[in-house]
Short mmCIF file of C-alpha atoms in Angstrom, two decimals:
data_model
loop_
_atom_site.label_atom_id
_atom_site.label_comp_id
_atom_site.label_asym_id
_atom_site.label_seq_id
_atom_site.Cartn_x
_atom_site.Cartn_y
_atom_site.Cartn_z
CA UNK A 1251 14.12 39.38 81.27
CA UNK A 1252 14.40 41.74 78.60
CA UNK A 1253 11.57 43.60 79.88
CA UNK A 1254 9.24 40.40 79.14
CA UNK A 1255 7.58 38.39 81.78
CA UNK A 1256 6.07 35.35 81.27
CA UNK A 1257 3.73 32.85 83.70
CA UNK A 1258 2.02 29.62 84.06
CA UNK A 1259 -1.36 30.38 83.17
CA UNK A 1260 -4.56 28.19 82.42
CA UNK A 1261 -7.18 30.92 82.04
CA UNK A 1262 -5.95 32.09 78.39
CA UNK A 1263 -8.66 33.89 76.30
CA UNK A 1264 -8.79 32.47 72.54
CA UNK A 1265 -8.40 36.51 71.86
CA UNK A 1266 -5.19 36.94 74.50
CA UNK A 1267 -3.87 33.89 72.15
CA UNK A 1268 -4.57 35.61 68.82
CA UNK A 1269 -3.18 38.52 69.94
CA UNK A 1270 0.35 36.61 70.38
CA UNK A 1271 0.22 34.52 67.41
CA UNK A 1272 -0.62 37.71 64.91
CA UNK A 1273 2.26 39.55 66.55
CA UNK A 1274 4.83 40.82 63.88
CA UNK A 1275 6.86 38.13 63.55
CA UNK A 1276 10.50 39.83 64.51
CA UNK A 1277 8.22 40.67 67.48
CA UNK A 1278 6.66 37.51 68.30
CA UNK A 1279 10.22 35.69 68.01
CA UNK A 1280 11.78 38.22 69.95
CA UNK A 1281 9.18 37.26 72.74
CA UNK A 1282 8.99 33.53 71.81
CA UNK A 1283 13.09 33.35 72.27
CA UNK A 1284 13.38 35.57 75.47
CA UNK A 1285 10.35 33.02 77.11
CA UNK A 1286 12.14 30.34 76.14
CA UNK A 1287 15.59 31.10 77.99
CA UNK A 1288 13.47 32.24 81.04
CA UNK A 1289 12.53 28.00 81.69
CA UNK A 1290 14.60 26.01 79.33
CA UNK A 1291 18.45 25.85 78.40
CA UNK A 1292 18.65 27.17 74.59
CA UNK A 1293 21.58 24.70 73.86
CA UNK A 1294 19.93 21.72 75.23
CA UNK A 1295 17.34 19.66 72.42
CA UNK A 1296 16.01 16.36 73.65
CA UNK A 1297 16.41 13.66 71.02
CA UNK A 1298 13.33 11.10 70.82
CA UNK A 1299 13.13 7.91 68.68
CA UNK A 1300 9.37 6.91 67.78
CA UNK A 1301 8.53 3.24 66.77
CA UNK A 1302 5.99 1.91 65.05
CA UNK A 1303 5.28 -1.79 67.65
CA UNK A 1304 1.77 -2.29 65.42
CA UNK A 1305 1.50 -0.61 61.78
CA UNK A 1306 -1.29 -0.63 59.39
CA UNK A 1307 -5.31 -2.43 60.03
CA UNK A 1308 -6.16 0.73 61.80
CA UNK A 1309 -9.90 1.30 61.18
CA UNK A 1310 -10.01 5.14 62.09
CA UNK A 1311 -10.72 7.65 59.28
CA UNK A 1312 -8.33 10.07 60.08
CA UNK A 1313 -8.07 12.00 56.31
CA UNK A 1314 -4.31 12.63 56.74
CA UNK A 1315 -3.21 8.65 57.98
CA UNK A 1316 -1.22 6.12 55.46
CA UNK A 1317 -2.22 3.51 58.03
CA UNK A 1318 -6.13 3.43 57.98
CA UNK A 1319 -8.31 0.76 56.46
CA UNK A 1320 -10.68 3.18 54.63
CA UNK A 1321 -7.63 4.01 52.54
CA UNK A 1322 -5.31 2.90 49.98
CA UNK A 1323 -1.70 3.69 50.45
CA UNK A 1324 1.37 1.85 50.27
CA UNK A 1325 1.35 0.62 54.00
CA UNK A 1326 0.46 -2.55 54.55
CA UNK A 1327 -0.63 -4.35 57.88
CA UNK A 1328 2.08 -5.71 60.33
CA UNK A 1329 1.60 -7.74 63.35
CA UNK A 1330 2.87 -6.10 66.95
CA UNK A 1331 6.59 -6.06 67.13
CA UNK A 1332 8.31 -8.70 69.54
CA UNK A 1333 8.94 -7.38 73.03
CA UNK A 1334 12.92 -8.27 72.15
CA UNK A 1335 12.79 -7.04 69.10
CA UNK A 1336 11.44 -3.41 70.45
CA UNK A 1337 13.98 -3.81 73.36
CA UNK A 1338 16.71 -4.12 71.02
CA UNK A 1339 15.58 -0.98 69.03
CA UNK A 1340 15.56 0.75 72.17
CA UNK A 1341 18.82 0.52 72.60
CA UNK A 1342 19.99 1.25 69.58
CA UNK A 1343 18.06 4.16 70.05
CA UNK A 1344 20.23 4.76 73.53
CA UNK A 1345 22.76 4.14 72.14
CA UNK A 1346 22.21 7.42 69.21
CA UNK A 1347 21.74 9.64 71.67
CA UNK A 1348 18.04 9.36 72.34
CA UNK A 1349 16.42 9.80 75.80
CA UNK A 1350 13.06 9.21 75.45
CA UNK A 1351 11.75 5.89 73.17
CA UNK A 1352 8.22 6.63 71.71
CA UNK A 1353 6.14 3.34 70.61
CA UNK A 1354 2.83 3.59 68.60
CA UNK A 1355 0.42 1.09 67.79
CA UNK A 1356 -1.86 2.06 64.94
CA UNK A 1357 -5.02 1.03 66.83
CA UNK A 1358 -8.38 2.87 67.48
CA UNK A 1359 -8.45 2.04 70.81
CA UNK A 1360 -6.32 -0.36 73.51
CA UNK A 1361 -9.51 -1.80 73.96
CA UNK A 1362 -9.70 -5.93 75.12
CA UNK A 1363 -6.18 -6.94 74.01
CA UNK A 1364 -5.30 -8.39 76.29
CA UNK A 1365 -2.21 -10.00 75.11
CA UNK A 1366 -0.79 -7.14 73.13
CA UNK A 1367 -1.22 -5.02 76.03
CA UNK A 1368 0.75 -7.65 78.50
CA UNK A 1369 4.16 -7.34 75.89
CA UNK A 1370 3.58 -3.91 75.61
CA UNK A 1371 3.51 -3.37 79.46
CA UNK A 1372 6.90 -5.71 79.33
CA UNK A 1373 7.82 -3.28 76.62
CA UNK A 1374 7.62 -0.10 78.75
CA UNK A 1375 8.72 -2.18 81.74
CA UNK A 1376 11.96 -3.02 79.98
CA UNK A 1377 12.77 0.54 77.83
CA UNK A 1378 12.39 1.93 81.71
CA UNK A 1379 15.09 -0.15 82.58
CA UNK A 1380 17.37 1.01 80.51
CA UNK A 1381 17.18 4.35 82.21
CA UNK A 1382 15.17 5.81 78.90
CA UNK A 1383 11.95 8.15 79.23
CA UNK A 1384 9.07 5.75 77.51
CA UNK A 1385 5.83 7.23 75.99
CA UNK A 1386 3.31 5.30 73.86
CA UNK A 1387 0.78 6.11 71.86
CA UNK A 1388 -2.00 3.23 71.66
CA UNK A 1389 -5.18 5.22 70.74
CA UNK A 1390 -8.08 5.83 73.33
CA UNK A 1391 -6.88 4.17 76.78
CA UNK A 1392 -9.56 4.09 80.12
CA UNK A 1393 -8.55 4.77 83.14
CA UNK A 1394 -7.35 1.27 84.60
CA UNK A 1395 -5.51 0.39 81.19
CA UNK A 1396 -3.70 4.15 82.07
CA UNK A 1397 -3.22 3.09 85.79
CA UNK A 1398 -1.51 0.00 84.22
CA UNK A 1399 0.69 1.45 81.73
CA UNK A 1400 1.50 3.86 84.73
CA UNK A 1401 2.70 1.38 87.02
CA UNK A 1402 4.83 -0.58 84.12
CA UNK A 1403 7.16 2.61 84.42
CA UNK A 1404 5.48 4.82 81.58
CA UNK A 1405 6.72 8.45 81.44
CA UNK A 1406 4.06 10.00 79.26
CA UNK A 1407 1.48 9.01 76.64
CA UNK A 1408 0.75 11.13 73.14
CA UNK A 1409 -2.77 11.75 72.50
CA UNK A 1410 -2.98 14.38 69.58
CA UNK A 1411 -6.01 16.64 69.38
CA UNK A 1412 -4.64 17.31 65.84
CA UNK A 1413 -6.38 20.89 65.43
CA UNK A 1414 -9.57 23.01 66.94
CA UNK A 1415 -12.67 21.61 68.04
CA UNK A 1416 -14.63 23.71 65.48
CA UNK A 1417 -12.11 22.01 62.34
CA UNK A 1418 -11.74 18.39 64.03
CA UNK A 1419 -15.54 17.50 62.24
CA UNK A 1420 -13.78 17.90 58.65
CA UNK A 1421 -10.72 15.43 59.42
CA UNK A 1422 -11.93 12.13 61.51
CA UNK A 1423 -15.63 11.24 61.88
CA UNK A 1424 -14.59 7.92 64.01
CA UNK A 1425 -13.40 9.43 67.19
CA UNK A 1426 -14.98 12.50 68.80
CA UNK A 1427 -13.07 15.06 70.31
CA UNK A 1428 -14.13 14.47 73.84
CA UNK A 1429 -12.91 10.73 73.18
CA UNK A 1430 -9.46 12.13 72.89
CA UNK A 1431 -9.83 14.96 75.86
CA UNK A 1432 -11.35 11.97 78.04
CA UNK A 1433 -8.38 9.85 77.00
CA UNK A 1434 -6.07 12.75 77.94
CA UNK A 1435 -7.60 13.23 81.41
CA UNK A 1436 -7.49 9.27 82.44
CA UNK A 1437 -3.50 9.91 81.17
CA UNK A 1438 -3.34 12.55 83.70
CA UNK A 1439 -5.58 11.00 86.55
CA UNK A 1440 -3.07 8.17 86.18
CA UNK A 1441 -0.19 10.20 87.69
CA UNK A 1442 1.33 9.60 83.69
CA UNK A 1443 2.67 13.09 81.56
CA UNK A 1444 0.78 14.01 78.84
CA UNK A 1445 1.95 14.51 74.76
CA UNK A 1446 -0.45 16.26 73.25
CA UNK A 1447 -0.82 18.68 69.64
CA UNK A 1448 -1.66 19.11 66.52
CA UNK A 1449 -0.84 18.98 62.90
CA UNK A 1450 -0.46 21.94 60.61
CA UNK A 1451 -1.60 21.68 56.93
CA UNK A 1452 -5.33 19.98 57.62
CA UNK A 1453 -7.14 22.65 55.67
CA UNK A 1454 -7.33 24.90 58.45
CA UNK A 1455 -7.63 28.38 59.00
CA UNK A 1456 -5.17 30.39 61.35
CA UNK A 1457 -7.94 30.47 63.61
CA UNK A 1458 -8.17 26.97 64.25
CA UNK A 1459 -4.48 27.16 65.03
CA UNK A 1460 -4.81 29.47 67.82
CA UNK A 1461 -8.50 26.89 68.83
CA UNK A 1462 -5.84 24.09 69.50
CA UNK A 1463 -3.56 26.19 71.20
CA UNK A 1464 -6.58 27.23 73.28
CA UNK A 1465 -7.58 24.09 74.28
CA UNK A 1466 -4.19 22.78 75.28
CA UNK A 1467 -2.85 25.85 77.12
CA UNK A 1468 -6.90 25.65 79.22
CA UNK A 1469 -6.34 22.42 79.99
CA UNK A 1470 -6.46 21.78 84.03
CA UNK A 1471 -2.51 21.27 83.20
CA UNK A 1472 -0.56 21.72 80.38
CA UNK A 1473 0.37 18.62 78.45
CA UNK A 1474 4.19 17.91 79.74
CA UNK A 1475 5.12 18.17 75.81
CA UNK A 1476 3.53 19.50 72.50
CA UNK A 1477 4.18 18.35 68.96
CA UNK A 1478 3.85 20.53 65.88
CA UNK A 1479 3.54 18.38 63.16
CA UNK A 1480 3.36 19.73 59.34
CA UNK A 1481 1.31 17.85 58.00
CA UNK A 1482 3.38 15.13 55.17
CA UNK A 1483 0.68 14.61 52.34
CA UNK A 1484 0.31 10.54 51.52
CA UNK A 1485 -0.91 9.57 48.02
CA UNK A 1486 -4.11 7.71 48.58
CA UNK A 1487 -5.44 9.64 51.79
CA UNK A 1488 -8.22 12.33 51.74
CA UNK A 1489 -5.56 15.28 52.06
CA UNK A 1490 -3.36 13.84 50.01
CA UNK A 1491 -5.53 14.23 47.26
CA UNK A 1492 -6.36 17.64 48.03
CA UNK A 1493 -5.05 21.04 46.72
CA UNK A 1494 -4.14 22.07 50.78
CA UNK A 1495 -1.45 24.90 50.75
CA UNK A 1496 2.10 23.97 51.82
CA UNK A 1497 2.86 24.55 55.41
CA UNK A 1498 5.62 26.54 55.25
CA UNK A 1499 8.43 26.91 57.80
CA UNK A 1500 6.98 30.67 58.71
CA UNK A 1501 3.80 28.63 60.11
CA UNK A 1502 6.00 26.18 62.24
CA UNK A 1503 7.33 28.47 63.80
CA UNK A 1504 4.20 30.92 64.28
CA UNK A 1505 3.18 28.08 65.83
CA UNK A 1506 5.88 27.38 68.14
CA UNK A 1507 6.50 30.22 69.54
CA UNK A 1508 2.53 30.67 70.37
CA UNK A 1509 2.94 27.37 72.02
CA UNK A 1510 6.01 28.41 73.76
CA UNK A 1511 4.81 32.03 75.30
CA UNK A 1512 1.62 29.79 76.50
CA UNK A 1513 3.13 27.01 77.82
CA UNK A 1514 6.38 28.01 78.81
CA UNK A 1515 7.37 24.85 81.14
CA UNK A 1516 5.78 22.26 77.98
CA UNK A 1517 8.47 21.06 75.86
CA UNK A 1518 7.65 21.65 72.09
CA UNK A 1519 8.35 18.71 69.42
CA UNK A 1520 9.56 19.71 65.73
CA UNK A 1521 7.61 16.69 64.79
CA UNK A 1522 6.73 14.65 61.61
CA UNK A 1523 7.36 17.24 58.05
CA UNK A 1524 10.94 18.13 59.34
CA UNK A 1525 12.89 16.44 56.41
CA UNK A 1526 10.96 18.90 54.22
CA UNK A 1527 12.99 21.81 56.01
CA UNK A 1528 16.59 23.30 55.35
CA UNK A 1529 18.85 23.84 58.17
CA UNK A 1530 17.97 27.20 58.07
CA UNK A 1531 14.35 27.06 58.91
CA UNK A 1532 14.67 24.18 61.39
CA UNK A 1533 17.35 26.97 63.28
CA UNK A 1534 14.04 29.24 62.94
CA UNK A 1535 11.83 26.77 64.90
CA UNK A 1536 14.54 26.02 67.81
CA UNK A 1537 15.06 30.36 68.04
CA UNK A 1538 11.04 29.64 68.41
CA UNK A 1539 11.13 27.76 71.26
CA UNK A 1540 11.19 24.17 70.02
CA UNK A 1541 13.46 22.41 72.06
CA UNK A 1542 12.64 18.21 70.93
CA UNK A 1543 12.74 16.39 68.13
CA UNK A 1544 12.68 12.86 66.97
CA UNK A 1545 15.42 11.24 65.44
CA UNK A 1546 15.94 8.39 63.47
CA UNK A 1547 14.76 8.01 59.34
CA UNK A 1548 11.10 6.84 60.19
CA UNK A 1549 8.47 8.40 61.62
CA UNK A 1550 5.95 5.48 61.94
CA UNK A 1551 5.72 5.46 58.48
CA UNK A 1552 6.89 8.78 57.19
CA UNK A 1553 10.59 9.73 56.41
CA UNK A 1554 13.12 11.62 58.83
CA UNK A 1555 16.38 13.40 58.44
CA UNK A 1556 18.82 10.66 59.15
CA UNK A 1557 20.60 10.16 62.37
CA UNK A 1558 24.20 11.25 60.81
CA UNK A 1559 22.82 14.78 59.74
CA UNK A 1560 21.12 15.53 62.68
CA UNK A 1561 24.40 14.95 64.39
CA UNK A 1562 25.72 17.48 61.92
CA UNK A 1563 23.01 19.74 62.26
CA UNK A 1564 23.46 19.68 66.20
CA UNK A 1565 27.32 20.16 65.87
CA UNK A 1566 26.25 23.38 63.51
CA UNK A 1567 23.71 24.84 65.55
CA UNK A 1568 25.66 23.82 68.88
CA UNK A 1569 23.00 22.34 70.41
CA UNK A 1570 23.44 19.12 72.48
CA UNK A 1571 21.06 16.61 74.10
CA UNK A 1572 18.79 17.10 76.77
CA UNK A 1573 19.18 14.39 79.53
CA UNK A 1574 16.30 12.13 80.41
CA UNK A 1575 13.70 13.08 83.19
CA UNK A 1576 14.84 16.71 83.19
CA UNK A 1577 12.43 19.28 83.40
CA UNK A 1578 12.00 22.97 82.88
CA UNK A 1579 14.15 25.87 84.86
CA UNK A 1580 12.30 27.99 87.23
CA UNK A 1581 11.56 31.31 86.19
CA UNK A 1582 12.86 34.22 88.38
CA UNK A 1583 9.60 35.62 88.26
CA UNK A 1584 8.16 32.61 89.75
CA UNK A 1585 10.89 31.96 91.85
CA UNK A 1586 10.38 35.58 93.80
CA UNK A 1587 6.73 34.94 94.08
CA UNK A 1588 5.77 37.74 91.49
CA UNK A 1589 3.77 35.92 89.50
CA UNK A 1590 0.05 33.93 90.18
CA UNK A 1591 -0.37 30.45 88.84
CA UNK A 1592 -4.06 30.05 87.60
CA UNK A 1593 -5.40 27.25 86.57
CA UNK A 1594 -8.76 25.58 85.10
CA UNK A 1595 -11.32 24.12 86.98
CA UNK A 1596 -10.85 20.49 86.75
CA UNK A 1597 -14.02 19.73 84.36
CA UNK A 1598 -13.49 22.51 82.09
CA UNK A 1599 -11.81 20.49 78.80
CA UNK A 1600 -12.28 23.52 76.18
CA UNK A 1601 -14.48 26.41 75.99
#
């Protein structure tokens, strides 16, 4: 198309990937864009409504969280929702115009809960009902909790790296990052999509943003969706106290459209730190590939452009939603046989 080709690939070079995302930026839009319309439908953006089932009394030490224990913020610990209570949000949700329901538990790990993880399985159980994509995210899982959650009906399960291996040290100390790429493979294993990505605005350097990308687009397959997240500072965490330039909506979509000329087929979130940008930019992200966001005023605990102007943005922009359970386009380079599908070796997580 255009001249551009683009492919499935899992053997990306950190340097092949810095190469794309220090493109001139007309250039690397122009690319970003053209990839884009090769798997996905411009004018469809699937609407997603995340809930927070379990929020606060999480004892990670993740710098950027409002919901940790080490920190003092304004959140303050909640039990886990009611499985009719979360039903009933649901759909609501539905009933907005969303076709995937996200639930998040602020836990370290799924661990022996036993009984939290029996209504939660009744919670995925009954959002599948309703003909909804579900997707939790419930902190480090093993592999029988994942078969579990799999057989309940879950569609995928969001497990963020949050940025490079080399930066991860400087933002959590409690988790490692093979405890999230092990959690990620049991998600896999399990037969369940994976949400995986990062957060821009962690003290990083651009280097660490093309690390992540990296690791994600090397993974044996690439995660089913990807959320870029600017990073929303919370009085009373780590970053929030620190002097960390402004993620600005040049980096989002930098970002993106790295993420989308990688991963073509991966559908990429315009996460948490929207309500921070105009119409304008956010119109710079979708021409960057980003084809998802969430909708709804709360973002576990972080604010959201409300449902009503997203309505009026999509009306604007002439976007509309993207149904439930459908999946990229086929490429006509891929469809002609023209272009080789590579991929990892299984037990290669990141280089």
């Amino acid at each position: 198309m255009a001249g551009i080709t683009a492919s499935v690939r899992h053997n990306w070079t950190k340097q092949e990937i810095s190469d794309i995302f220090n493109l001139p930026f007309h250039e690397l839009m122009y690319r970003a864009s053209t990839v884009h319309r090769m798997y996905w439908n411009p004018a469809e953006v699937q609407q997603c409504t995340l809930l927070s089932i379990k929020t606060g009394g999480c004892t990670e030490d993740c710098s950027y969280c409002s919901q940790s224990t080490r920190h003092k913020t304004y959140v303050k610990p909640t039990p886990t929702m009611k499985v009719e209570a979360v039903l009933e949000a649901a759909r609501k949700a539905k009933e907005a115009g969303s076709t995937r329901f996200c639930m998040g538990a602020a836990w370290r790990e799924l661990g022996n809960k036993k009984n939290a993880f029996r209504h939660i399985l009744n919670m995925v159980r009954g959002v599948n009902g309703m003909g909804l994509e579900v997707c939790c995210t419930l902190g480090m899982l093993n592999t029988e909790q994942a078969q579990q959650l799999r057989e309940a009906g879950l569609t995928a399960y969001n497990h963020n790296l949050d940025t490079s291996p080399e930066h991860y040290p400087k933002v959590i100390s409690t988790r490692t990052y093979e405890d999230r790429l092990q959690t990620i493979a049991n998600v896999r294993d399990a037969g369940i999509s994976v949400c995986c990505g990062g957060i821009l605005g962690l003290g990083e350097e651009e280097h660490d943003r093309v690390g992540l990308l990296h690791v994600l687009s090397t993974l044996p397959e690439h995660p089913e969706s990807v959320p870029i997240n600017a990073l929303v500072s919370i009085e009373g965490t780590p970053l929030g106290e620190k002097d960390i330039d402004k993620v600005d909506a040049f980096d989002m979509a930098r970002m993106i459209a790295t993420a989308r000329i990688v991963m073509p087929r991966t559908m990429v979130r315009l996460s948490a730190g929207r309500l921070s940008f105009s119409d304008a930019e956010q119109y710079l992200m979708f021409q960057a590939g980003a084809n998802s966001i969430f909708n709804g005023d709360k973002l576990l605990t972080t604010a959201n452009p409300k449902l009503d102007e997203d309505t009026r943005l999509f009306g604007k922009l002439g976007f509309r939603g993207k149904p439930a359970h459908k999946g990229p386009l086929v490429a006509d380079s891929e469809e002609k046989g023209a272009v080789l599908i590579n991929k990892a070796r299984s037990n290669q997580l990141y280089a």
